[in-house]
Coordinates of C-alpha atoms in Angstrom, one line a residue:
X737 CA 0.0 0.0 0.0
X738 CA 1.3 3.4 -0.9
X739 CA 1.5 5.6 2.2
X740 CA 2.4 9.1 3.1
X741 CA 6.1 9.4 4.1
X742 CA 6.5 11.7 7.2
X743 CA 7.8 15.1 6.2
X744 CA 10.8 14.7 8.5
X745 CA 11.8 11.5 6.7
X746 CA 11.6 13.2 3.3
X747 CA 13.8 16.1 4.6
X748 CA 16.3 13.6 6.0
X749 CA 16.3 11.5 2.8
X750 CA 16.8 14.5 0.5
X751 CA 19.5 15.9 2.7
X752 CA 21.5 12.6 2.6
X753 CA 21.3 12.5 -1.2
X754 CA 22.0 16.2 -1.8
X755 CA 24.7 16.4 0.8
X756 CA 26.6 13.4 -0.5
X757 CA 26.3 14.5 -4.2
X758 CA 27.3 18.1 -3.4
X759 CA 30.3 17.0 -1.5
X760 CA 31.4 14.6 -4.2
X761 CA 30.9 17.4 -6.8
X762 CA 33.5 19.6 -5.1
X763 CA 35.8 16.6 -4.3
X764 CA 35.8 15.6 -7.9
X765 CA 36.8 19.1 -8.9
X766 CA 39.7 19.1 -6.4
X767 CA 40.8 15.8 -7.9
X768 CA 40.9 17.2 -11.4
X769 CA 37.6 15.7 -12.6
X770 CA 34.5 17.5 -13.8
X771 CA 32.1 18.1 -10.9
X772 CA 29.0 17.2 -12.9
X773 CA 30.2 13.6 -13.1
X774 CA 29.2 13.2 -9.4
X775 CA 25.6 13.6 -10.5
X776 CA 25.5 10.8 -13.0
X777 CA 24.7 7.3 -11.7
X778 CA 27.4 4.6 -12.3
X779 CA 29.8 7.3 -13.7
X780 CA 30.2 8.7 -10.2
X781 CA 31.1 5.3 -8.9
X782 CA 33.7 4.9 -11.6
X783 CA 35.3 8.3 -10.9
X784 CA 35.4 7.4 -7.1
X785 CA 37.3 4.2 -8.1
X786 CA 39.6 6.2 -10.4
X787 CA 40.6 9.0 -8.0
X788 CA 41.2 6.5 -5.1
X789 CA 43.5 4.4 -7.3
X790 CA 41.4 1.2 -6.8
X791 CA 41.1 -1.6 -9.4
X792 CA 38.2 -2.2 -11.6
X793 CA 37.0 -5.0 -9.3
X794 CA 35.9 -2.3 -6.9
X795 CA 33.6 -0.8 -9.5
X796 CA 32.1 -4.3 -10.3
X797 CA 31.5 -4.8 -6.5
X798 CA 29.7 -1.5 -6.3
X799 CA 27.3 -2.8 -8.9
X800 CA 26.3 -5.9 -7.0
X801 CA 23.2 -5.5 -4.8
X802 CA 23.8 -6.0 -1.0
X803 CA 27.6 -6.4 -1.5
X804 CA 27.7 -2.8 -2.7
X805 CA 26.5 -1.5 0.7
X806 CA 29.7 -2.7 2.4
X807 CA 31.9 -1.8 -0.5
X808 CA 30.5 1.7 -0.5
X809 CA 31.4 2.1 3.1
X810 CA 35.0 1.1 2.3
X811 CA 35.0 3.4 -0.7
X812 CA 33.8 6.3 1.4
X813 CA 36.8 5.8 3.7
X814 CA 39.2 5.5 0.7
X815 CA 37.9 8.9 -0.5
X816 CA 38.7 10.4 2.9
X817 CA 42.3 9.0 2.7
X818 CA 43.1 10.6 -0.7
X819 CA 42.1 13.9 0.8
X820 CA 44.6 13.3 3.7
X821 CA 42.1 12.1 6.3
X822 CA 43.1 8.9 8.0
X823 CA 42.2 9.3 11.7
X824 CA 39.6 7.3 13.6
X825 CA 37.1 10.2 13.2
X826 CA 37.7 10.1 9.4
X827 CA 36.5 6.5 9.6
X828 CA 33.4 7.5 11.5
X829 CA 32.6 10.6 9.4
X830 CA 33.2 9.0 6.0
X831 CA 31.3 5.8 6.7
X832 CA 28.5 6.9 9.0
X833 CA 27.7 10.4 7.8
X834 CA 29.2 10.9 4.4
X835 CA 26.4 13.4 3.5
X836 CA 28.0 15.7 6.1
X837 CA 31.7 14.6 6.0
X838 CA 31.9 14.9 2.2
X839 CA 30.7 18.5 2.3
X840 CA 33.6 19.3 4.6
X841 CA 36.1 17.5 2.3
X842 CA 34.7 19.3 -0.7
X843 CA 34.1 22.8 0.5
X844 CA 36.9 23.2 3.1
X845 CA 39.6 25.1 1.3
X846 CA 42.3 23.7 3.6
X847 CA 41.5 20.2 2.5
X848 CA 43.3 19.1 -0.7
X849 CA 43.4 16.1 -2.9
X850 CA 46.8 14.4 -2.3
X851 CA 46.1 11.2 -4.4
X852 CA 46.5 7.6 -3.4
X853 CA 50.2 7.5 -4.0
X854 CA 50.9 10.4 -1.6
X855 CA 48.7 9.2 1.3
X856 CA 50.6 8.1 4.4
X857 CA 50.2 4.3 4.1
X858 CA 50.0 1.5 6.7
X859 CA 50.8 -2.0 5.5
X860 CA 48.3 -3.3 2.9
X861 CA 47.1 -6.0 5.3
X862 CA 46.6 -3.5 8.2
X863 CA 44.7 -1.1 5.9
X864 CA 42.3 -3.7 4.8
X865 CA 41.8 -5.1 8.3
X866 CA 41.1 -1.7 9.7
X867 CA 38.7 -0.7 6.9
X868 CA 36.8 -3.9 6.8
X869 CA 36.5 -4.1 10.6
X870 CA 35.0 -0.6 10.8
X871 CA 32.8 -1.2 7.7
X872 CA 31.4 -4.3 9.3
X873 CA 30.7 -2.4 12.6
X874 CA 29.1 0.5 10.7
X875 CA 27.0 -1.8 8.4
X876 CA 25.9 -3.8 11.4
X877 CA 24.7 -0.7 13.3
X878 CA 22.9 0.5 10.2
X879 CA 21.1 -2.8 9.5
X880 CA 20.3 -3.2 13.2
X881 CA 18.9 0.2 14.0
X882 CA 18.2 2.0 10.7
X883 CA 17.8 0.0 7.5
X884 CA 18.2 -3.5 6.2
X885 CA 17.9 -4.9 2.7
X886 CA 15.5 -7.8 2.1
X887 CA 14.3 -9.8 -0.9
X888 CA 10.8 -11.2 -1.5
X889 CA 11.2 -15.0 -2.1
X890 CA 7.5 -16.0 -2.5
X891 CA 4.3 -14.8 -4.0
X892 CA 2.4 -14.4 -0.8
X893 CA 2.1 -10.6 -1.3
X894 CA 1.6 -10.7 -5.0
X895 CA 0.8 -8.4 -6.8
X896 CA 1.6 -5.7 -4.2
X897 CA 5.0 -7.1 -3.7
X898 CA 6.4 -9.6 -6.3
X899 CA 8.7 -12.5 -5.8
X900 CA 12.1 -11.0 -6.8
X901 CA 11.5 -7.5 -5.4
X902 CA 14.4 -6.0 -3.3
X903 CA 13.3 -3.8 -0.4
X904 CA 14.8 -1.5 2.1
X905 CA 13.1 -2.0 5.4
X906 CA 13.1 0.8 8.0
X907 CA 13.9 -0.4 11.6
X908 CA 13.1 2.9 13.2
X909 CA 9.5 3.6 11.9
X910 CA 8.0 1.1 14.3
X911 CA 10.9 1.5 16.8
X912 CA 14.3 -0.2 16.4
X913 CA 14.6 -3.4 18.4
X914 CA 17.8 -4.1 20.3
X915 CA 19.5 -7.4 19.4
X916 CA 18.3 -10.3 21.7
X917 CA 21.2 -12.5 20.6
X918 CA 24.0 -10.0 20.0
X919 CA 26.8 -12.6 19.4
X920 CA 26.3 -13.4 15.7
X921 CA 28.3 -13.7 12.5
X922 CA 28.1 -10.4 10.5
X923 CA 25.4 -10.2 7.8
X924 CA 24.1 -13.7 8.4
X925 CA 20.7 -14.3 10.0
X926 CA 20.4 -17.7 11.6
X927 CA 22.5 -20.0 9.3
X928 CA 26.1 -19.6 8.2
X929 CA 26.4 -19.0 4.4
X930 CA 27.9 -21.9 2.4
X931 CA 29.1 -24.0 5.3
X932 CA 25.8 -24.1 7.2
X933 CA 25.4 -24.4 10.9
X934 CA 24.3 -21.7 13.5
X935 CA 25.4 -18.1 12.7
X936 CA 24.8 -16.9 16.2
X937 CA 25.6 -17.9 19.8
X938 CA 23.2 -18.3 22.7
X939 CA 25.9 -17.5 25.2
X940 CA 24.5 -14.0 25.8
X941 CA 20.7 -13.2 25.7
X942 CA 19.4 -9.7 26.1
X943 CA 15.9 -8.9 27.3
X944 CA 13.4 -7.5 24.7
X945 CA 13.9 -3.7 24.4
X946 CA 12.8 -1.3 21.6
X947 CA 13.3 2.4 20.9
X948 CA 10.2 4.5 20.5
X949 CA 9.0 4.5 16.9
X950 CA 8.0 7.3 14.5
X951 CA 4.6 5.7 14.1
X952 CA 2.3 2.9 15.2
X953 CA 1.4 -0.1 13.0
X954 CA -1.9 0.7 11.2
X955 CA -4.5 -1.6 9.7
X956 CA -3.4 -2.1 6.1
X957 CA 0.3 -1.5 6.9
X958 CA 2.9 -3.9 5.3
X959 CA 5.0 -5.2 8.1
X960 CA 8.2 -7.3 8.3
X961 CA 8.3 -9.6 11.4
X962 CA 10.0 -12.7 12.7
X963 CA 8.0 -15.8 12.0
X964 CA 6.3 -16.6 15.3
X965 CA 6.0 -20.4 14.7
X966 CA 9.7 -20.5 13.8
X967 CA 10.9 -21.1 17.4
X968 CA 11.3 -24.8 16.7
X969 CA 12.8 -25.9 13.3
X970 CA 13.1 -29.4 11.8
X971 CA 16.5 -28.9 10.1
X972 CA 16.1 -31.2 7.1
X973 CA 13.0 -29.2 6.1
X974 CA 13.7 -25.7 7.2
X975 CA 11.5 -24.2 4.5
X976 CA 8.4 -25.8 6.2
X977 CA 7.0 -24.9 9.6
X978 CA 7.7 -27.6 12.2
X979 CA 4.2 -27.3 13.6
X980 CA 2.7 -27.6 10.2
X981 CA 4.7 -30.8 9.6
X982 CA 3.3 -32.2 12.9
X983 CA -0.3 -31.3 11.9
X984 CA 0.0 -32.8 8.4
X985 CA 1.6 -36.0 9.6
X986 CA -0.8 -36.4 12.5
X987 CA -3.8 -35.8 10.2
X988 CA -2.5 -38.4 7.8
X989 CA -2.1 -41.0 10.6
X990 CA -5.6 -40.3 11.8
X991 CA -7.0 -40.7 8.3
X992 CA -5.1 -43.9 7.6
X993 CA -6.2 -45.4 10.9
X994 CA -9.8 -44.7 9.9
X995 CA -9.3 -46.3 6.5
X996 CA -7.9 -49.4 8.2
X997 CA -11.1 -49.6 10.2
X998 CA -9.4 -49.0 13.6
X999 CA -11.3 -47.4 16.4
X1000 CA -10.7 -43.6 16.1
X1001 CA -8.5 -42.0 18.7
X1002 CA -8.3 -38.3 19.7
X1003 CA -6.2 -36.1 17.4
X1004 CA -3.9 -35.3 20.3
X1005 CA -2.8 -39.0 20.3
X1006 CA -1.5 -38.8 16.8
X1007 CA 0.0 -35.4 17.3
X1008 CA 1.9 -36.5 20.4
X1009 CA 3.1 -39.6 18.6
X1010 CA 4.5 -37.6 15.7
X1011 CA 6.0 -35.0 18.0
X1012 CA 7.8 -37.7 20.1
X1013 CA 9.3 -39.1 16.8
X1014 CA 10.6 -35.7 15.8
X1015 CA 12.1 -34.9 19.3
X1016 CA 14.0 -38.2 19.2
X1017 CA 15.4 -37.5 15.8
X1018 CA 18.1 -35.1 17.0
X1019 CA 17.2 -32.8 14.1
X1020 CA 15.3 -30.1 16.0
X1021 CA 16.7 -26.7 16.6
X1022 CA 15.4 -23.8 18.7
X1023 CA 15.7 -20.3 17.5
X1024 CA 15.4 -17.1 19.6
X1025 CA 13.0 -14.4 18.5
X1026 CA 15.4 -12.3 16.5
X1027 CA 16.8 -15.3 14.6
X1028 CA 13.6 -16.6 13.3
X1029 CA 12.8 -16.3 9.6
X1030 CA 11.7 -12.9 8.4
X1031 CA 8.2 -12.7 6.9
X1032 CA 6.4 -9.8 5.3
X1033 CA 2.6 -9.6 5.3
X1034 CA -0.2 -6.9 5.6
X1035 CA -1.5 -6.1 9.1
X1036 CA -5.2 -6.6 9.0
X1037 CA -6.0 -6.7 12.7
X1038 CA -4.7 -4.6 15.6
X1039 CA -4.6 -5.3 19.3
X1040 CA -8.2 -5.3 20.6
X1041 CA -9.8 -6.0 17.3
X1042 CA -12.3 -8.8 16.5
X1043 CA -11.8 -10.5 13.2
X1044 CA -13.4 -13.2 11.0
X1045 CA -13.6 -14.3 7.4
X1046 CA -16.9 -15.2 5.7
X1047 CA -17.3 -16.4 2.1
X1048 CA -13.8 -15.1 1.4
X1049 CA -14.5 -11.6 2.8
X1050 CA -12.5 -10.3 5.7
X1051 CA -14.4 -8.5 8.5
X1052 CA -12.7 -6.5 11.2
X1053 CA -14.9 -5.2 14.1
X1054 CA -18.0 -6.1 12.1
X1055 CA -17.0 -4.1 9.0
X1056 CA -15.5 -5.2 5.7
X1057 CA -11.7 -4.7 5.9
X1058 CA -9.4 -2.9 3.6
X1059 CA -8.8 -4.6 0.3
X1060 CA -5.4 -4.0 -1.4
X1061 CA -5.9 -2.8 -5.0
X1062 CA -3.9 -5.7 -6.3
X1063 CA -5.1 -8.4 -3.9
X1064 CA -5.2 -11.8 -5.5
X1065 CA -7.1 -15.0 -5.2
X1066 CA -7.1 -18.4 -7.0
X1067 CA -9.1 -18.9 -10.2
X1068 CA -9.7 -21.9 -12.5
X1069 CA -9.1 -20.7 -16.1
X1070 CA -10.5 -23.0 -18.8
X1071 CA -9.2 -22.4 -22.3
X1072 CA -11.1 -23.2 -25.5
X1073 CA -10.6 -26.4 -27.4
X1074 CA -7.4 -26.9 -29.3
X1075 CA -5.2 -24.6 -27.3
X1076 CA -2.0 -26.3 -26.1
X1077 CA -0.6 -26.0 -22.6
X1078 CA 2.3 -23.7 -23.6
X1079 CA 0.0 -21.4 -25.5
X1080 CA -2.4 -21.3 -22.5
X1081 CA 0.4 -20.6 -20.1
X1082 CA 1.7 -17.9 -22.5
X1083 CA -1.6 -16.0 -22.3
X1084 CA -1.3 -15.9 -18.5
X1085 CA 2.4 -14.9 -18.6
X1086 CA 1.6 -12.0 -21.0
X1087 CA -0.7 -10.6 -18.2
X1088 CA 2.4 -10.7 -15.9
X1089 CA 0.9 -13.3 -13.7
X1090 CA 3.5 -15.2 -11.7
X1091 CA 4.1 -18.8 -12.9
X1092 CA 5.0 -19.7 -9.3
X1093 CA 1.3 -19.6 -8.7
X1094 CA 0.3 -21.8 -11.6
X1095 CA -1.0 -25.2 -10.5
X1096 CA -0.8 -28.3 -12.6
X1097 CA -2.8 -28.2 -15.8
X1098 CA -5.7 -30.6 -16.2
X1099 CA -7.6 -31.8 -19.2
X1100 CA -11.2 -30.8 -18.8
X1101 CA -12.0 -32.7 -21.9
X1102 CA -9.6 -34.3 -24.4
X1103 CA -9.4 -30.9 -26.2
X1104 CA -9.5 -28.4 -23.3
X1105 CA -6.9 -27.2 -20.8
X1106 CA -7.6 -25.7 -17.4
X1107 CA -4.9 -23.9 -15.4
X1108 CA -5.4 -22.7 -11.8
X1109 CA -3.7 -19.3 -11.4
X1110 CA -3.8 -16.5 -8.9
X1111 CA -4.8 -13.0 -10.0
X1112 CA -6.6 -9.8 -9.1
X1113 CA -10.3 -9.2 -9.7
X1114 CA -9.3 -6.7 -12.5
X1115 CA -7.1 -9.3 -14.2
X1116 CA -9.8 -12.0 -13.9
X1117 CA -12.3 -9.7 -15.7
X1118 CA -9.7 -8.8 -18.4
X1119 CA -8.8 -12.5 -18.9
X1120 CA -12.5 -13.5 -19.3
X1121 CA -12.7 -11.2 -22.3
X1122 CA -9.9 -13.1 -24.1
X1123 CA -11.4 -14.9 -27.1
X1124 CA -9.3 -18.0 -26.3
X1125 CA -10.6 -18.3 -22.8
X1126 CA -13.9 -20.2 -22.1
X1127 CA -14.3 -19.4 -18.4
X1128 CA -12.6 -17.8 -15.4
X1129 CA -14.1 -19.1 -12.1
X1130 CA -13.1 -17.9 -8.6
X1131 CA -12.2 -20.7 -6.2
X1132 CA -13.9 -20.7 -2.8
X1133 CA -12.5 -22.9 0.0
X1134 CA -15.4 -23.3 2.4
X1135 CA -15.0 -25.0 5.7
X1136 CA -17.2 -28.0 4.8
X1137 CA -14.9 -29.0 2.0
X1138 CA -11.5 -27.4 2.9
X1139 CA -11.7 -27.1 6.7
X1140 CA -8.4 -28.2 8.1
X1141 CA -7.1 -28.7 11.6
X1142 CA -3.8 -27.3 10.5
X1143 CA -5.4 -23.8 10.5
X1144 CA -5.5 -21.7 13.6
X1145 CA -6.6 -22.3 16.3
X1146 CA -6.0 -26.1 15.6
X1147 CA -9.1 -26.9 17.8
X1148 CA -10.5 -30.3 16.9
X1149 CA -13.6 -29.6 19.1
X1150 CA -15.0 -26.8 16.9
X1151 CA -15.9 -26.6 13.1
X1152 CA -12.5 -26.5 11.3
X1153 CA -11.5 -23.2 9.7
X1154 CA -10.6 -22.7 6.0
X1155 CA -8.8 -19.8 4.3
X1156 CA -12.2 -18.5 3.1
X1157 CA -14.3 -19.2 6.2
X1158 CA -12.6 -18.4 9.4
X1159 CA -14.4 -18.3 12.8
X1160 CA -14.3 -15.0 14.9
X1161 CA -11.2 -14.5 17.0
X1162 CA -10.1 -11.7 19.4
X1163 CA -6.7 -10.2 18.9
X1164 CA -5.1 -9.7 22.3
X1165 CA -4.2 -6.3 23.6
X1166 CA -1.6 -5.7 26.4
X1167 CA -3.4 -5.5 29.7
X1168 CA -6.6 -7.0 28.4
X1169 CA -8.1 -10.0 30.3
X1170 CA -10.0 -12.9 28.7
X1171 CA -11.9 -15.8 30.1
X1172 CA -10.3 -19.2 29.7
X1173 CA -11.8 -22.7 29.5
X1174 CA -10.8 -26.0 27.9
X1175 CA -12.2 -24.9 24.5
X1176 CA -11.1 -21.2 24.4
X1177 CA -7.6 -22.1 25.6
X1178 CA -6.8 -23.2 22.0
X1179 CA -7.0 -19.6 20.9
X1180 CA -4.4 -18.4 23.4
X1181 CA -2.3 -21.6 23.9
X1182 CA 0.8 -20.3 21.9
X1183 CA 0.6 -16.9 23.6
X1184 CA 0.4 -18.2 27.1
X1185 CA 3.0 -21.0 26.7
X1186 CA 5.4 -19.8 24.0
X1187 CA 5.3 -16.0 23.7
X1188 CA 4.7 -15.2 27.4
X1189 CA 6.6 -18.1 28.8
X1190 CA 4.2 -19.8 31.2
X1191 CA 4.4 -23.5 32.2
X1192 CA 1.0 -25.0 31.7
X1193 CA -0.3 -28.5 32.5
X1194 CA -3.6 -30.0 31.4
X1195 CA -5.9 -32.3 33.4
X1196 CA -7.8 -35.2 31.8
X1197 CA -10.6 -32.9 30.7
X1198 CA -8.1 -30.6 28.9
X1199 CA -8.4 -27.8 31.4
X1200 CA -5.2 -25.7 31.8
X1201 CA -3.3 -25.1 35.1
X1202 CA -0.5 -22.7 35.9
X1203 CA 1.5 -23.4 39.1
X1204 CA -1.2 -25.9 40.1
X1205 CA -4.0 -23.3 39.8
X1206 CA -6.8 -23.7 37.3
X1207 CA -6.6 -21.1 34.6
X1208 CA -10.0 -19.4 34.3
X1209 CA -8.8 -16.0 33.0
X1210 CA -5.6 -14.6 31.5
X1211 CA -4.2 -11.0 31.3
X1212 CA -1.9 -10.4 28.3
X1213 CA 1.6 -9.0 28.8
X1214 CA 2.1 -7.5 25.3
X1215 CA 0.2 -6.5 22.1
X1216 CA -0.5 -8.9 19.2
X1217 CA -1.3 -8.4 15.5
X1218 CA -3.0 -10.4 12.8
X1219 CA -1.2 -10.6 9.5
X1220 CA -2.4 -11.8 6.1
X1221 CA -0.9 -11.9 2.6
X1222 CA -2.4 -10.0 -0.3
X1223 CA -2.3 -13.3 -2.3
X1224 CA -5.1 -14.7 -0.2
X1225 CA -5.1 -18.2 -1.5
X1226 CA -1.4 -18.5 -1.6
X1227 CA -0.2 -17.1 1.7
X1228 CA 1.1 -18.9 4.7
X1229 CA -0.1 -16.4 7.3
X1230 CA -1.9 -15.8 10.6
X1231 CA -4.8 -18.1 9.4
X1232 CA -2.3 -21.0 9.8
X1233 CA -0.2 -20.0 12.9
X1234 CA -2.1 -17.3 14.7
X1235 CA -1.0 -14.0 16.3
X1236 CA 2.2 -12.0 15.8
X1237 CA 3.6 -10.8 19.1
X1238 CA 4.8 -7.2 19.4
X1239 CA 8.4 -8.3 20.2
X1240 CA 8.5 -10.1 16.8
X1241 CA 8.0 -6.9 14.8
X1242 CA 11.1 -6.1 12.7
X1243 CA 10.2 -3.0 10.6
X1244 CA 8.4 -1.3 7.8
X1245 CA 9.2 -1.6 4.1
X1246 CA 9.9 1.9 2.8
X1247 CA 11.6 1.6 -0.6
X1248 CA 11.4 -1.0 -3.4
X1249 CA 14.8 -0.3 -5.0
X1250 CA 15.3 -3.2 -7.4
X1251 CA 13.2 -6.0 -8.9
X1252 CA 13.7 -8.9 -11.4
X1253 CA 11.9 -12.1 -12.3
X1254 CA 13.2 -14.8 -10.0
X1255 CA 11.3 -17.5 -12.0
X1256 CA 14.0 -17.1 -14.7
X1257 CA 17.5 -18.6 -14.7
X1258 CA 20.1 -16.3 -13.3
X1259 CA 21.6 -15.7 -16.7
X1260 CA 18.3 -14.3 -18.0
X1261 CA 17.3 -12.1 -15.1
X1262 CA 19.5 -9.2 -16.0
X1263 CA 17.7 -8.9 -19.3
X1264 CA 14.3 -9.0 -17.5
X1265 CA 14.8 -6.4 -14.8
X1266 CA 11.5 -4.8 -13.9
X1267 CA 12.5 -1.2 -14.4
X1268 CA 9.0 0.1 -13.8
X1269 CA 9.1 -1.2 -10.1
X1270 CA 12.5 0.3 -9.2
X1271 CA 12.9 3.2 -6.7
X1272 CA 9.3 3.1 -5.5
X1273 CA 8.4 4.3 -2.0
X1274 CA 6.0 2.0 -0.2

């Protein structure tokens, strides 16, 4: 969703750009280059490489997304050096506030360009060690408290955010969170690149703390957060939720038991059986809050809201909720007789629908093809007008046919939810108190046990106890949110795993700065950069 950027943010953003470019303009002139070259993208990077005496490999590294952030920090310091500045504070100024420091280097008449060959040199190894060490520290501070780059790997927010989009996410809009596990390998999240294994240490754990934010989360806001159900991970299948694996396997065991004619057992029997098998495998890993996978969804429910889904329509506090302009759902598209699979798929691809959402084609008749694809209402209407399309039918997953215990709140004692028919739930607010019984406990089980760290035991009737006392009501210790993807039939979101705790909030996406089609081989992506999506504020 396009939002209004606070005026202070605009002022700061413009100042950083103008300050950096104005400083470079004067610095280039001092180095014997035309100042206007500082204003030309790519050319300014080449001139920086030239006047610092670096090799062409630096220019190449400045063109590589993500890597260029660190290389630019190093380049900023190299620029300071060729103007005779090699102190500790030169490191700080050039890397942390170049939009101010470059103005000093460019406009201070006492500062002169001395060139790389005249700069007082340390050993090459010491130079690189110092520069890289400071760059790592600076970049870590920036990505922890200010901005971090993310990519969109899936289609869950299509077509608002597409798979292959690159985002800058602001950590300070919703309040920057202090690291909970501060001992970690730089620039890695939870797993070491290439070699695998943990990229962090549990030796030091900090309490949850957060700076005040510039704004609160609003209904309709896009939010980046740590995956709440990612606390326990089955390592061989990290891409899948451990709890979803348990649900799926337990459901299959129960179904198979019924097919064999055995006496049915409670779902908890199968769930506990599967859980015990996973625990004994030695392949489970626990991840602290800040090392769980990063997800991005739209916040559709705030603390204190009531929410449900009926016939595919989301209601919040009794009213129809905000619908993103490009919100998508699943449609069965039947093509007219004689059209081949490739030609049918080509029609969908020309509409810029994502092939990651195409399900297997089926033969409706010997001469007709049907493809299930996800699209917006506008695209479905446009597609229905195509002369080679026979019908475009919206899929509806009602609870009678598609109800699934793997959806929140995983309560086998009530009618099962589906993605299009979801029973009313209350979104907990800090300080609010709710009544608890054996049935309603399912709604708040994860909150009470996992997010707010209570030890709960259940009696034979399934009633919860804390410290030997029957739990009849509970007061929440923090706020919670409800997140859903804009691609409503292709999003693994709160409908599956429930509430997002406040301490899991990471930040707000503010700039879509690059995008390409990740369905293509890497060699073809450069030629298919989505230029129309680049440099868009969100």
